[in-house]
């Protein structure tokens, strides 16, 4: 199967996703988050680095659940066309409502 090249927008969205997940992971180890999400640490590393710009939905759902992120919030943060990767460091991480005290 031949994969089509990613568009610049898909690459940028993948970079924003990786930055969001790194921020949300905070001080937790990549290994801890990967194992809790039932994915390999290498998969998480590739997503966080932007090397996998379009990960499967179940993978992102599992990571978001582990990190306490709402999928709506993840999508809102990564889909903004006007944002650049550099702007992402200033965005707050939105936690899943059930985990906010």
Short mmCIF file of N, CA, C and O in Angstrom, two decimals:
data_model
loop_
_atom_site.label_atom_id
_atom_site.label_comp_id
_atom_site.label_asym_id
_atom_site.label_seq_id
_atom_site.Cartn_x
_atom_site.Cartn_y
_atom_site.Cartn_z
N UNK A 1 0.84 -1.18 0.00
CA UNK A 1 0.00 0.00 0.00
C UNK A 1 0.89 1.24 0.00
O UNK A 1 1.80 1.38 0.80
N UNK A 2 0.60 2.14 -0.88
CA UNK A 2 1.35 3.38 -1.00
C UNK A 2 0.64 4.47 -0.21
O UNK A 2 -0.57 4.68 -0.38
N UNK A 3 1.37 5.13 0.67
CA UNK A 3 0.79 6.25 1.44
C UNK A 3 1.05 7.54 0.70
O UNK A 3 2.15 7.77 0.20
N UNK A 4 0.04 8.37 0.66
CA UNK A 4 0.20 9.69 0.06
C UNK A 4 1.01 10.57 1.00
O UNK A 4 0.90 10.43 2.24
N UNK A 5 1.80 11.48 0.46
CA UNK A 5 2.55 12.39 1.34
C UNK A 5 1.59 13.26 2.15
O UNK A 5 0.50 13.60 1.70
N UNK A 6 2.01 13.59 3.35
CA UNK A 6 1.19 14.45 4.20
C UNK A 6 1.21 15.88 3.69
O UNK A 6 2.23 16.35 3.16
N UNK A 7 0.11 16.55 3.88
CA UNK A 7 0.05 17.96 3.52
C UNK A 7 0.78 18.77 4.59
O UNK A 7 0.94 18.30 5.72
N UNK A 8 1.21 19.98 4.26
CA UNK A 8 1.82 20.82 5.30
C UNK A 8 0.90 21.03 6.50
O UNK A 8 1.36 21.08 7.64
N UNK A 9 -0.40 21.13 6.26
CA UNK A 9 -1.35 21.31 7.37
C UNK A 9 -1.38 20.08 8.28
O UNK A 9 -1.45 20.20 9.50
N UNK A 10 -1.31 18.88 7.68
CA UNK A 10 -1.29 17.66 8.49
C UNK A 10 0.00 17.56 9.31
O UNK A 10 -0.04 17.16 10.47
N UNK A 11 1.11 17.94 8.71
CA UNK A 11 2.38 17.93 9.43
C UNK A 11 2.34 18.90 10.60
O UNK A 11 2.71 18.56 11.73
N UNK A 12 1.82 20.10 10.37
CA UNK A 12 1.73 21.10 11.43
C UNK A 12 0.78 20.64 12.54
O UNK A 12 1.06 20.81 13.72
N UNK A 13 -0.34 20.04 12.16
CA UNK A 13 -1.29 19.54 13.16
C UNK A 13 -0.65 18.43 14.00
O UNK A 13 -0.83 18.38 15.20
N UNK A 14 0.14 17.57 13.37
CA UNK A 14 0.85 16.53 14.10
C UNK A 14 1.86 17.11 15.08
O UNK A 14 2.02 16.60 16.19
N UNK A 15 2.53 18.18 14.69
CA UNK A 15 3.47 18.85 15.59
C UNK A 15 2.74 19.48 16.77
O UNK A 15 3.21 19.42 17.91
N UNK A 16 1.57 20.08 16.51
CA UNK A 16 0.79 20.66 17.60
C UNK A 16 0.30 19.58 18.55
O UNK A 16 0.30 19.76 19.77
N UNK A 17 -0.12 18.44 18.01
CA UNK A 17 -0.56 17.33 18.84
C UNK A 17 0.59 16.85 19.74
O UNK A 17 0.41 16.66 20.94
N UNK A 18 1.76 16.67 19.16
CA UNK A 18 2.92 16.23 19.94
C UNK A 18 3.25 17.20 21.06
O UNK A 18 3.51 16.79 22.21
N UNK A 19 3.22 18.50 20.76
CA UNK A 19 3.51 19.51 21.78
C UNK A 19 2.47 19.48 22.89
O UNK A 19 2.80 19.58 24.07
N UNK A 20 1.21 19.32 22.53
CA UNK A 20 0.14 19.24 23.53
C UNK A 20 0.33 18.04 24.44
O UNK A 20 0.23 18.16 25.66
N UNK A 21 0.64 16.90 23.86
CA UNK A 21 0.80 15.70 24.67
C UNK A 21 2.02 15.79 25.58
O UNK A 21 1.98 15.36 26.73
N UNK A 22 3.10 16.38 25.10
CA UNK A 22 4.29 16.57 25.95
C UNK A 22 3.96 17.46 27.14
O UNK A 22 4.34 17.18 28.27
N UNK A 23 3.24 18.57 26.87
CA UNK A 23 2.86 19.47 27.98
C UNK A 23 1.95 18.76 28.97
O UNK A 23 2.11 18.88 30.18
N UNK A 24 0.98 18.01 28.46
CA UNK A 24 0.02 17.34 29.32
C UNK A 24 0.69 16.23 30.13
O UNK A 24 0.31 15.98 31.27
N UNK A 25 1.69 15.60 29.56
CA UNK A 25 2.41 14.53 30.27
C UNK A 25 3.19 15.09 31.44
O UNK A 25 3.34 14.45 32.47
N UNK A 26 3.65 16.32 31.32
CA UNK A 26 4.37 16.98 32.40
C UNK A 26 5.58 16.18 32.84
O UNK A 26 6.42 15.82 32.04
N UNK A 27 5.62 15.89 34.12
CA UNK A 27 6.77 15.16 34.69
C UNK A 27 6.62 13.65 34.62
O UNK A 27 7.54 12.93 35.00
N UNK A 28 5.47 13.18 34.17
CA UNK A 28 5.29 11.73 34.04
C UNK A 28 6.24 11.21 32.97
O UNK A 28 6.46 11.86 31.95
N UNK A 29 6.76 10.04 33.19
CA UNK A 29 7.67 9.48 32.19
C UNK A 29 6.90 9.02 30.96
O UNK A 29 5.71 8.66 31.04
N UNK A 30 7.60 9.03 29.84
CA UNK A 30 7.01 8.55 28.61
C UNK A 30 6.61 7.08 28.75
O UNK A 30 5.55 6.66 28.28
N UNK A 31 7.45 6.31 29.43
CA UNK A 31 7.17 4.89 29.64
C UNK A 31 5.89 4.70 30.44
O UNK A 31 5.03 3.89 30.07
N UNK A 32 5.72 5.46 31.51
CA UNK A 32 4.53 5.36 32.35
C UNK A 32 3.27 5.66 31.55
O UNK A 32 2.28 4.91 31.61
N UNK A 33 3.28 6.74 30.79
CA UNK A 33 2.11 7.13 30.00
C UNK A 33 1.83 6.11 28.90
O UNK A 33 0.68 5.72 28.68
N UNK A 34 2.87 5.65 28.24
CA UNK A 34 2.69 4.67 27.16
C UNK A 34 2.08 3.37 27.70
O UNK A 34 1.11 2.85 27.13
N UNK A 35 2.64 2.85 28.78
CA UNK A 35 2.12 1.60 29.33
C UNK A 35 0.68 1.76 29.83
O UNK A 35 -0.15 0.88 29.61
N UNK A 36 0.38 2.89 30.47
CA UNK A 36 -0.99 3.13 30.94
C UNK A 36 -1.97 3.27 29.78
O UNK A 36 -3.16 2.98 29.92
N UNK A 37 -1.46 3.71 28.62
CA UNK A 37 -2.29 3.89 27.43
C UNK A 37 -2.35 2.63 26.56
O UNK A 37 -3.03 2.61 25.54
N UNK A 38 -1.58 1.60 26.95
CA UNK A 38 -1.51 0.34 26.20
C UNK A 38 -0.95 0.54 24.80
O UNK A 38 -1.44 -0.05 23.83
N UNK A 39 0.06 1.40 24.70
CA UNK A 39 0.79 1.58 23.45
C UNK A 39 2.27 1.44 23.76
O UNK A 39 2.68 1.48 24.92
N UNK A 40 3.08 1.32 22.73
CA UNK A 40 4.51 1.20 22.97
C UNK A 40 5.11 2.58 23.25
O UNK A 40 4.62 3.60 22.74
N UNK A 41 6.16 2.61 24.05
CA UNK A 41 6.85 3.89 24.28
C UNK A 41 7.34 4.51 22.96
O UNK A 41 7.32 5.73 22.81
N UNK A 42 7.74 3.68 22.01
CA UNK A 42 8.22 4.20 20.72
C UNK A 42 7.08 4.90 19.96
O UNK A 42 7.29 5.93 19.33
N UNK A 43 5.88 4.35 20.05
CA UNK A 43 4.73 5.00 19.41
C UNK A 43 4.49 6.37 20.03
O UNK A 43 4.32 7.36 19.31
N UNK A 44 4.51 6.45 21.35
CA UNK A 44 4.31 7.74 22.01
C UNK A 44 5.44 8.70 21.65
O UNK A 44 5.19 9.88 21.38
N UNK A 45 6.66 8.22 21.61
CA UNK A 45 7.80 9.06 21.24
C UNK A 45 7.62 9.64 19.83
O UNK A 45 7.84 10.82 19.60
N UNK A 46 7.18 8.80 18.90
CA UNK A 46 6.98 9.25 17.52
C UNK A 46 5.84 10.28 17.43
O UNK A 46 5.94 11.25 16.68
N UNK A 47 4.78 10.07 18.19
CA UNK A 47 3.66 11.03 18.17
C UNK A 47 4.11 12.35 18.78
O UNK A 47 3.87 13.42 18.22
N UNK A 48 4.78 12.29 19.93
CA UNK A 48 5.22 13.52 20.60
C UNK A 48 6.24 14.30 19.77
O UNK A 48 6.28 15.52 19.83
N UNK A 49 7.05 13.60 19.00
CA UNK A 49 8.06 14.28 18.18
C UNK A 49 7.49 14.77 16.85
O UNK A 49 8.16 15.48 16.11
N UNK A 50 6.26 14.37 16.53
CA UNK A 50 5.65 14.77 15.26
C UNK A 50 6.00 13.85 14.11
O UNK A 50 5.59 14.08 12.98
N UNK A 51 6.75 12.78 14.38
CA UNK A 51 7.13 11.84 13.32
C UNK A 51 5.93 11.03 12.84
O UNK A 51 5.92 10.56 11.71
N UNK A 52 4.93 10.85 13.70
CA UNK A 52 3.65 10.25 13.29
C UNK A 52 2.63 11.38 13.39
O UNK A 52 2.13 11.68 14.46
N UNK A 53 2.38 12.01 12.26
CA UNK A 53 1.53 13.21 12.27
C UNK A 53 0.05 12.87 12.28
O UNK A 53 -0.77 13.70 12.67
N UNK A 54 -0.30 11.67 11.86
CA UNK A 54 -1.72 11.29 11.80
C UNK A 54 -1.93 9.94 12.50
O UNK A 54 -2.23 8.95 11.85
N UNK A 55 -1.77 9.91 13.83
CA UNK A 55 -1.96 8.65 14.55
C UNK A 55 -3.42 8.21 14.52
O UNK A 55 -4.33 9.02 14.32
N UNK A 56 -3.63 6.94 14.75
CA UNK A 56 -4.99 6.38 14.75
C UNK A 56 -5.81 6.97 15.90
O UNK A 56 -5.28 7.25 16.98
N UNK A 57 -7.09 7.14 15.65
CA UNK A 57 -7.98 7.71 16.66
C UNK A 57 -7.94 6.94 17.98
O UNK A 57 -7.85 7.55 19.04
N UNK A 58 -8.01 5.59 17.97
CA UNK A 58 -7.98 4.88 19.26
C UNK A 58 -6.69 5.13 20.04
O UNK A 58 -6.71 5.15 21.27
N UNK A 59 -5.61 5.36 19.35
CA UNK A 59 -4.34 5.65 20.01
C UNK A 59 -4.41 6.99 20.73
O UNK A 59 -4.05 7.11 21.90
N UNK A 60 -4.91 8.00 20.03
CA UNK A 60 -5.04 9.33 20.64
C UNK A 60 -6.06 9.30 21.77
O UNK A 60 -5.86 9.91 22.83
N UNK A 61 -7.15 8.56 21.59
CA UNK A 61 -8.16 8.45 22.64
C UNK A 61 -7.57 7.82 23.90
O UNK A 61 -7.84 8.28 25.02
N UNK A 62 -6.75 6.79 23.73
CA UNK A 62 -6.14 6.12 24.88
C UNK A 62 -5.17 7.05 25.61
O UNK A 62 -5.16 7.12 26.84
N UNK A 63 -4.34 7.77 24.85
CA UNK A 63 -3.38 8.69 25.46
C UNK A 63 -4.12 9.82 26.18
O UNK A 63 -3.79 10.19 27.30
N UNK A 64 -5.14 10.37 25.52
CA UNK A 64 -5.91 11.47 26.12
C UNK A 64 -6.56 11.00 27.42
O UNK A 64 -6.54 11.73 28.42
N UNK A 65 -7.09 9.80 27.42
CA UNK A 65 -7.72 9.27 28.64
C UNK A 65 -6.69 9.14 29.75
O UNK A 65 -6.94 9.54 30.89
N UNK A 66 -5.53 8.61 29.44
CA UNK A 66 -4.46 8.46 30.43
C UNK A 66 -4.04 9.80 31.00
O UNK A 66 -3.78 9.92 32.20
N UNK A 67 -3.99 10.82 30.15
CA UNK A 67 -3.54 12.14 30.59
C UNK A 67 -4.69 13.00 31.14
O UNK A 67 -4.45 14.13 31.59
N UNK A 68 -5.91 12.48 31.09
CA UNK A 68 -7.04 13.24 31.61
C UNK A 68 -7.46 14.38 30.70
O UNK A 68 -7.98 15.39 31.17
N UNK A 69 -7.23 14.20 29.41
CA UNK A 69 -7.59 15.24 28.44
C UNK A 69 -8.90 14.89 27.75
O UNK A 69 -9.13 13.73 27.40
N UNK A 70 -9.72 15.88 27.54
CA UNK A 70 -10.94 15.72 26.77
C UNK A 70 -10.58 15.67 25.28
O UNK A 70 -9.76 16.46 24.82
N UNK A 71 -11.19 14.75 24.53
CA UNK A 71 -10.92 14.69 23.10
C UNK A 71 -11.37 15.96 22.40
O UNK A 71 -10.74 16.40 21.44
N UNK A 72 -12.44 16.57 22.88
CA UNK A 72 -12.89 17.85 22.31
C UNK A 72 -11.81 18.91 22.49
O UNK A 72 -11.53 19.69 21.58
N UNK A 73 -11.21 18.95 23.66
CA UNK A 73 -10.16 19.94 23.93
C UNK A 73 -8.93 19.66 23.08
O UNK A 73 -8.30 20.59 22.57
N UNK A 74 -8.58 18.39 22.93
CA UNK A 74 -7.42 18.03 22.09
C UNK A 74 -7.67 18.51 20.67
O UNK A 74 -6.83 19.18 20.07
N UNK A 75 -8.84 18.21 20.13
CA UNK A 75 -9.15 18.62 18.76
C UNK A 75 -9.14 20.14 18.62
O UNK A 75 -8.60 20.68 17.67
N UNK A 76 -9.73 20.82 19.58
CA UNK A 76 -9.77 22.29 19.51
C UNK A 76 -8.37 22.88 19.49
O UNK A 76 -8.10 23.84 18.77
N UNK A 77 -7.46 22.31 20.27
CA UNK A 77 -6.10 22.85 20.34
C UNK A 77 -5.27 22.52 19.12
O UNK A 77 -4.42 23.30 18.73
N UNK A 78 -5.49 21.36 18.51
CA UNK A 78 -4.62 20.99 17.39
C UNK A 78 -5.16 21.40 16.03
O UNK A 78 -4.42 21.44 15.06
N UNK A 79 -6.43 21.75 15.95
CA UNK A 79 -7.01 22.02 14.63
C UNK A 79 -7.03 23.48 14.25
O UNK A 79 -7.42 23.81 13.14
N UNK A 80 -6.61 24.38 15.13
CA UNK A 80 -6.62 25.80 14.81
C UNK A 80 -5.66 26.13 13.68
O UNK A 80 -4.45 26.01 13.83
N UNK A 81 -6.18 26.50 12.53
CA UNK A 81 -5.35 26.76 11.36
C UNK A 81 -4.45 27.98 11.52
O UNK A 81 -3.38 28.05 10.93
N UNK A 82 -4.87 28.95 12.33
CA UNK A 82 -4.09 30.17 12.45
C UNK A 82 -2.92 30.03 13.43
O UNK A 82 -2.05 30.88 13.48
N UNK A 83 -2.89 28.95 14.19
CA UNK A 83 -1.82 28.78 15.17
C UNK A 83 -0.57 28.21 14.53
O UNK A 83 -0.64 27.46 13.57
N UNK A 84 0.56 28.51 15.10
CA UNK A 84 1.81 27.90 14.69
C UNK A 84 2.32 27.05 15.83
O UNK A 84 1.87 27.16 16.96
N UNK A 85 3.26 26.20 15.54
CA UNK A 85 3.82 25.32 16.57
C UNK A 85 4.42 26.14 17.70
O UNK A 85 4.29 25.81 18.87
N UNK A 86 5.06 27.27 17.37
CA UNK A 86 5.68 28.09 18.40
C UNK A 86 4.65 28.67 19.36
O UNK A 86 4.92 28.87 20.53
N UNK A 87 3.45 28.94 18.89
CA UNK A 87 2.40 29.50 19.73
C UNK A 87 1.88 28.50 20.75
O UNK A 87 1.29 28.88 21.75
N UNK A 88 2.07 27.22 20.51
CA UNK A 88 1.48 26.20 21.35
C UNK A 88 1.99 26.20 22.78
O UNK A 88 1.30 25.81 23.69
N UNK A 89 3.22 26.64 23.00
CA UNK A 89 3.76 26.61 24.36
C UNK A 89 2.99 27.55 25.29
O UNK A 89 3.01 27.38 26.50
N UNK A 90 2.28 28.52 24.73
CA UNK A 90 1.55 29.47 25.55
C UNK A 90 0.12 29.00 25.86
O UNK A 90 -0.54 29.57 26.70
N UNK A 91 -0.33 27.93 25.18
CA UNK A 91 -1.70 27.47 25.39
C UNK A 91 -1.81 26.63 26.65
O UNK A 91 -0.95 25.82 26.95
N UNK A 92 -2.89 26.81 27.40
CA UNK A 92 -3.09 25.98 28.59
C UNK A 92 -3.51 24.57 28.18
O UNK A 92 -4.08 24.37 27.12
N UNK A 93 -3.24 23.61 29.01
CA UNK A 93 -3.70 22.24 28.79
C UNK A 93 -5.06 22.13 29.46
O UNK A 93 -5.21 22.43 30.64
N UNK A 94 -6.08 21.73 28.70
CA UNK A 94 -7.42 21.59 29.22
C UNK A 94 -7.61 20.17 29.73
O UNK A 94 -7.48 19.22 28.97
N UNK A 95 -7.89 20.03 30.99
CA UNK A 95 -8.06 18.72 31.61
C UNK A 95 -9.49 18.24 31.48
O UNK A 95 -10.43 19.03 31.42
N UNK A 96 -9.64 16.95 31.45
CA UNK A 96 -10.95 16.32 31.41
C UNK A 96 -11.72 16.74 32.67
O UNK A 96 -11.17 16.73 33.76
N UNK A 97 -13.00 17.13 32.55
CA UNK A 97 -13.76 17.64 33.70
C UNK A 97 -13.80 16.70 34.90
O UNK A 97 -13.82 17.14 36.04
N UNK A 98 -13.79 15.40 34.68
CA UNK A 98 -13.88 14.47 35.81
C UNK A 98 -12.60 14.44 36.64
O UNK A 98 -12.59 13.94 37.75
N UNK A 99 -11.50 15.00 36.11
CA UNK A 99 -10.24 14.99 36.83
C UNK A 99 -9.91 16.33 37.46
O UNK A 99 -8.90 16.46 38.14
N UNK A 100 -10.76 17.31 37.24
CA UNK A 100 -10.52 18.63 37.83
C UNK A 100 -11.17 18.67 39.21
O UNK A 100 -12.33 18.32 39.36
N UNK A 101 -10.41 19.08 40.22
CA UNK A 101 -11.00 19.11 41.57
C UNK A 101 -11.49 20.48 41.92
O UNK A 101 -11.14 21.48 41.43
#
